[in-house]
Each structure stands twice: as structure tokens, then as C-alpha cells.
């Protein structure tokens, strides 16, 4: 029986006559009621920064968080855990329920010291999360979680100036089926938010900001619950645009925000599909001008072909956009999709803010963010953006804690309460 229902919704109709117009399509994959019974076993790997800066409360709370994750594993799940500083040390190796006491002791014995060799931690994920060779049963979902409070360093203890090879390694992990999540622990002034966001986005995972040590446990347990709800490793979405239509971009908006990249032209890999809620993909298209005199109709825009193990022959749909000559009808928005479109815009702005070093560009992005937040009735986020803008004007730079917190909160806009 099918695992999903697929629905398509546009933000608004197209108007006749018109100039070129931009529209947002929401593709929703809604798991059927039996899907949650098919969750995949999980192999979770955690690489915990134990460099010198972790000493004290941060390491103490990280130990508590890791032990809590250990206690919440299901019988079919396994946990591997390593500490990393100047080198990587495997502390827990594919632990199951019966080995929890030994694993808990290994976690408790961790001590801080040394530098932050993120490169070694990523290589450890690659080695530890190899595909299962078990001939029967489903392959486990493979999730990697990197927890760090500082900048990545080289083998001489200096902060890495070029992190592109590490981001490329995250892409290699994702392409091999390993989803990478990055956790920034402590005040964002002490780590590189843009780098950690790039790691998790390229790794098809999730960026988490645990700004205080005691906020790590609830965030890790929520991430574990999300990982335990996975029902498919990957789906492939193939798009074909009609004449006069240009696909401008796409993202995953639910269950968490994630920028998406083409693996081939108009082909997107959707990784880590959950069975406990919808997966929403937003697609932005530019539609050519409609001539005066064209009759109201359903205008062909995209064909969509979703393929993957568990979908049988796949799901094929055609997206058509209603075209109207009525001005009032053309102004009728789908409020849900429009809210999602604004949330996507806000996420774009926060990523650009993390990447730019130009104060003028940063100010422009904050104003754009504030406008989108007000339109989407997100007063708290609009106020935070206004405060960031005031800080920028007063000091010539942003507060890293404030901007990272804004980014983190914005990424949760699509989460179901």
C-alpha cells in the first residue's frame, strides 16, 4: 500500500494580462497512518568536542545529554560516541541496550584538554557509520551529530582559515547516506556559526544552537526522537518545467528548514523522510507574461516525478496554476503557503547575514528580514531583527549570540507545535 499522499498548493493565482511573475509551489508529502509503523532502525554517532575550552559546565552538561540519549535508544538502535580534541578516541562502539552501563561509564570518564580537530571527527563518522552488511531487514538510518564549542583547528592548534574541505566532506557523508547535524554549544561568539550551518546544510542534517550548557539535553533528545521517526533514507524528486517557466529555487520547509541543492539539472535528493508528519518542499518558479485576451485557464507549470525505494512505481503529478483576468481573484492568497514563503525568505536572509562581512549588506538584510517577519505576524522575530539593526548601527557589527539565535529560531518556523 502507498506510504504517502501527495498534494500541491500555490501561494496565489496568476493574473491575465501580466508581466513575468514569481510564484511559490508547496509540495506536501503526508505519511499515511501506517507509515509510523515502518520506522527504520537507527545507528547514531556522536562526536563530542573535549578540547580545553569544554572544561567545566559545558562538558558536564554534555555528558548528561549523551547519557540521556543512551537511555532513550530503542532495542533496534545503536550508539557510537567519540571524543575529539587533538585526536579522536572512540568511547562507545555501536552500543545497544544491554551495554548501556559500560557506555555510561565511558561517557562519565571524559576529560577536557587539547585543540579542536573537527576534520578528524568527520573522518571518524565516515569510518564508523559504514552501511550495514546484514543481508536481511532494512538498512538503519545513519545520523552523525557533531558537538563543538569552538573554531576548527589544524594539527598545529591554529584556527583553520579554509573550512571548504570540511564542508565538502559533509557533502560526501550525505551522498553516502549519512546525515550530519552540527551543534554549536555555548555563546556563538566562540565558534563559527556560518561554518556549522554550512556543515549541517550540506550534510542534509540540522543546525542546533545550545546557547547554554543545560539547553543541550532537550535539543539532543528532540533530535533523537526525530531520527527515530525516519521511514525512508532518500527520495529523488525530478522536475520538468513547461515552456516559459523557470525554476528559481527550492528548499525543504518541514519538518525542518533545509536548503536543497540539485544533484543533476532539476533533480533533488530528499534525505531522511519522517513518518510522523508532513515533509514540505517549496519550489519558486518564474512564469512568463500572459498576453491580453488569453482566457482564464489552468496553466501547465511543472511535472513532478518522485522516485525511491518504498514508492513502487513512484508518484507522478502535474502542477497547474490557475490564471484569471479578475483582479480581486488574483489577489486571493493561500495564507498557509504564503506564510511558508515568507518563512523561506527569512531563512535566506539569516544565512546571508551569517556569511557577509559587509555592514551595509547586513543592514539591508536585517531590514528585509524585519519586513518579512512583520508580514508573517512574527512580532518577536521582527523585534529581534530591529535590535540587531540597532546594535549594528551603534557598534558597526552584530552580536553573534543574537544573530545565531535569530537564525536558529527562524529555522523552527515550519515545525508543527
GROMACS .gro file of N, CA and C in nm, residues 176-240:
model
  195
  176UNK      N    1   2.666   0.956   0.077
  176UNK     CA    2   2.676   0.814   0.112
  176UNK      C    3   2.565   0.769   0.207
  177UNK      N    4   2.471   0.861   0.239
  177UNK     CA    5   2.357   0.825   0.322
  177UNK      C    6   2.369   0.861   0.468
  178UNK      N    7   2.475   0.933   0.506
  178UNK     CA    8   2.495   0.975   0.645
  178UNK      C    9   2.451   1.120   0.658
  179UNK      N   10   2.353   1.148   0.744
  179UNK     CA   11   2.305   1.283   0.767
  179UNK      C   12   2.382   1.345   0.882
  180UNK      N   13   2.436   1.465   0.860
  180UNK     CA   14   2.522   1.530   0.959
  180UNK      C   15   2.451   1.648   1.023
  181UNK      N   16   2.442   1.646   1.155
  181UNK     CA   17   2.390   1.758   1.232
  181UNK      C   18   2.506   1.824   1.307
  182UNK      N   19   2.505   1.956   1.316
  182UNK     CA   20   2.611   2.029   1.386
  182UNK      C   21   2.550   2.108   1.499
  183UNK      N   22   2.611   2.097   1.618
  183UNK     CA   23   2.563   2.166   1.737
  183UNK      C   24   2.667   2.267   1.781
  184UNK      N   25   2.628   2.394   1.789
  184UNK     CA   26   2.712   2.497   1.848
  184UNK      C   27   2.677   2.509   1.996
  185UNK      N   28   2.773   2.482   2.083
  185UNK     CA   29   2.748   2.480   2.227
  185UNK      C   30   2.811   2.603   2.292
  186UNK      N   31   2.732   2.675   2.372
  186UNK     CA   32   2.782   2.794   2.438
  186UNK      C   33   2.760   2.918   2.352
  187UNK      N   34   2.817   3.030   2.395
  187UNK     CA   35   2.797   3.157   2.326
  187UNK      C   36   2.856   3.152   2.185
  188UNK      N   37   2.778   3.199   2.088
  188UNK     CA   38   2.820   3.195   1.949
  188UNK      C   39   2.940   3.284   1.921
  189UNK      N   40   2.978   3.369   2.013
  189UNK     CA   41   3.100   3.449   1.995
  189UNK      C   42   3.223   3.360   1.985
  190UNK      N   43   3.214   3.238   2.036
  190UNK     CA   44   3.331   3.150   2.047
  190UNK      C   45   3.340   3.046   1.937
  191UNK      N   46   3.243   3.039   1.847
  191UNK     CA   47   3.252   2.945   1.734
  191UNK      C   48   3.205   3.013   1.607
  192UNK      N   49   3.223   2.944   1.496
  192UNK     CA   50   3.193   2.997   1.363
  192UNK      C   51   3.056   2.946   1.319
  193UNK      N   52   2.953   3.030   1.339
  193UNK     CA   53   2.817   2.989   1.305
  193UNK      C   54   2.805   2.954   1.158
  194UNK      N   55   2.861   3.037   1.071
  194UNK     CA   56   2.847   3.014   0.927
  194UNK      C   57   2.904   2.878   0.889
  195UNK      N   58   3.015   2.838   0.950
  195UNK     CA   59   3.076   2.709   0.921
  195UNK      C   60   2.985   2.595   0.966
  196UNK      N   61   2.933   2.603   1.089
  196UNK     CA   62   2.849   2.495   1.140
  196UNK      C   63   2.719   2.485   1.061
  197UNK      N   64   2.663   2.598   1.021
  197UNK     CA   65   2.542   2.595   0.938
  197UNK      C   66   2.573   2.533   0.802
  198UNK      N   67   2.687   2.567   0.744
  198UNK     CA   68   2.725   2.507   0.615
  198UNK      C   69   2.744   2.357   0.628
  199UNK      N   70   2.805   2.314   0.740
  199UNK     CA   71   2.823   2.169   0.763
  199UNK      C   72   2.690   2.098   0.765
  200UNK      N   73   2.596   2.149   0.844
  200UNK     CA   74   2.468   2.079   0.860
  200UNK      C   75   2.382   2.090   0.735
  201UNK      N   76   2.384   2.206   0.668
  201UNK     CA   77   2.304   2.220   0.546
  201UNK      C   78   2.358   2.129   0.436
  202UNK      N   79   2.489   2.130   0.417
  202UNK     CA   80   2.550   2.044   0.314
  202UNK      C   81   2.536   1.898   0.351
  203UNK      N   82   2.538   1.870   0.481
  203UNK     CA   83   2.523   1.733   0.528
  203UNK      C   84   2.379   1.687   0.541
  204UNK      N   85   2.283   1.769   0.494
  204UNK     CA   86   2.140   1.735   0.495
  204UNK      C   87   2.088   1.706   0.636
  205UNK      N   88   2.149   1.771   0.735
  205UNK     CA   89   2.108   1.750   0.873
  205UNK      C   90   2.040   1.871   0.932
  206UNK      N   91   2.075   1.905   1.056
  206UNK     CA   92   2.010   2.014   1.126
  206UNK      C   93   2.114   2.090   1.207
  207UNK      N   94   2.107   2.222   1.203
  207UNK     CA   95   2.193   2.305   1.289
  207UNK      C   96   2.119   2.332   1.420
  208UNK      N   97   2.188   2.308   1.531
  208UNK     CA   98   2.132   2.332   1.663
  208UNK      C   99   2.219   2.430   1.739
  209UNK      N  100   2.156   2.523   1.808
  209UNK     CA  101   2.229   2.621   1.888
  209UNK      C  102   2.192   2.601   2.034
  210UNK      N  103   2.282   2.539   2.109
  210UNK     CA  104   2.263   2.520   2.254
  210UNK      C  105   2.341   2.632   2.322
  211UNK      N  106   2.277   2.748   2.337
  211UNK     CA  107   2.349   2.867   2.384
  211UNK      C  108   2.388   2.857   2.531
  212UNK      N  109   2.319   2.775   2.608
  212UNK     CA  110   2.359   2.747   2.746
  212UNK      C  111   2.380   2.597   2.759
  213UNK      N  112   2.473   2.554   2.843
  213UNK     CA  113   2.501   2.410   2.852
  213UNK      C  114   2.379   2.325   2.886
  214UNK      N  115   2.290   2.376   2.974
  214UNK     CA  116   2.175   2.294   3.013
  214UNK      C  117   2.066   2.287   2.906
  215UNK      N  118   2.081   2.364   2.795
  215UNK     CA  119   1.985   2.352   2.685
  215UNK      C  120   2.023   2.242   2.587
  216UNK      N  121   2.139   2.178   2.609
  216UNK     CA  122   2.184   2.074   2.515
  216UNK      C  123   2.100   1.949   2.525
  217UNK      N  124   2.066   1.905   2.647
  217UNK     CA  125   1.992   1.779   2.663
  217UNK      C  126   1.858   1.782   2.591
  218UNK      N  127   1.771   1.883   2.611
  218UNK     CA  128   1.643   1.880   2.538
  218UNK      C  129   1.659   1.885   2.387
  219UNK      N  130   1.762   1.955   2.338
  219UNK     CA  131   1.781   1.961   2.193
  219UNK      C  132   1.830   1.828   2.137
  220UNK      N  133   1.919   1.761   2.209
  220UNK     CA  134   1.967   1.630   2.161
  220UNK      C  135   1.857   1.525   2.166
  221UNK      N  136   1.776   1.528   2.271
  221UNK     CA  137   1.669   1.427   2.280
  221UNK      C  138   1.562   1.451   2.174
  222UNK      N  139   1.536   1.578   2.142
  222UNK     CA  140   1.443   1.608   2.033
  222UNK      C  141   1.499   1.560   1.899
  223UNK      N  142   1.630   1.579   1.879
  223UNK     CA  143   1.694   1.532   1.757
  223UNK      C  144   1.690   1.379   1.749
  224UNK      N  145   1.708   1.312   1.863
  224UNK     CA  146   1.698   1.166   1.866
  224UNK      C  147   1.558   1.120   1.828
  225UNK      N  148   1.456   1.184   1.885
  225UNK     CA  149   1.318   1.146   1.854
  225UNK      C  150   1.289   1.165   1.705
  226UNK      N  151   1.341   1.273   1.646
  226UNK     CA  152   1.323   1.295   1.503
  226UNK      C  153   1.390   1.185   1.423
  227UNK      N  154   1.510   1.145   1.465
  227UNK     CA  155   1.583   1.039   1.394
  227UNK      C  156   1.514   0.905   1.407
  228UNK      N  157   1.447   0.883   1.519
  228UNK     CA  158   1.377   0.756   1.540
  228UNK      C  159   1.244   0.750   1.465
  229UNK      N  160   1.204   0.860   1.402
  229UNK     CA  161   1.080   0.861   1.324
  229UNK      C  162   1.104   0.845   1.174
  230UNK      N  163   1.231   0.825   1.133
  230UNK     CA  164   1.261   0.816   0.989
  230UNK      C  165   1.205   0.686   0.931
  231UNK      N  166   1.146   0.698   0.813
  231UNK     CA  167   1.092   0.579   0.746
  231UNK      C  168   1.158   0.552   0.611
  232UNK      N  169   1.225   0.653   0.554
  232UNK     CA  170   1.297   0.636   0.428
  232UNK      C  171   1.427   0.713   0.434
  233UNK      N  172   1.532   0.654   0.377
  233UNK     CA  173   1.661   0.721   0.369
  233UNK      C  174   1.659   0.835   0.269
  234UNK      N  175   1.603   0.809   0.150
  234UNK     CA  176   1.613   0.909   0.044
  234UNK      C  177   1.504   0.890  -0.060
  235UNK      N  178   1.456   1.003  -0.111
  235UNK     CA  179   1.370   1.006  -0.229
  235UNK      C  180   1.434   1.100  -0.331
  236UNK      N  181   1.401   1.079  -0.457
  236UNK     CA  182   1.452   1.167  -0.563
  236UNK      C  183   1.334   1.237  -0.629
  237UNK      N  184   1.340   1.370  -0.632
  237UNK     CA  185   1.237   1.450  -0.696
  237UNK      C  186   1.291   1.505  -0.827
  238UNK      N  187   1.225   1.470  -0.937
  238UNK     CA  188   1.264   1.519  -1.069
  238UNK      C  189   1.158   1.616  -1.118
  239UNK      N  190   1.202   1.732  -1.164
  239UNK     CA  191   1.113   1.837  -1.212
  239UNK      C  192   1.132   1.858  -1.362
  240UNK      N  193   1.024   1.891  -1.429
  240UNK     CA  194   1.032   1.932  -1.570
  240UNK      C  195   0.944   2.055  -1.587
   0.00000   0.00000   0.00000
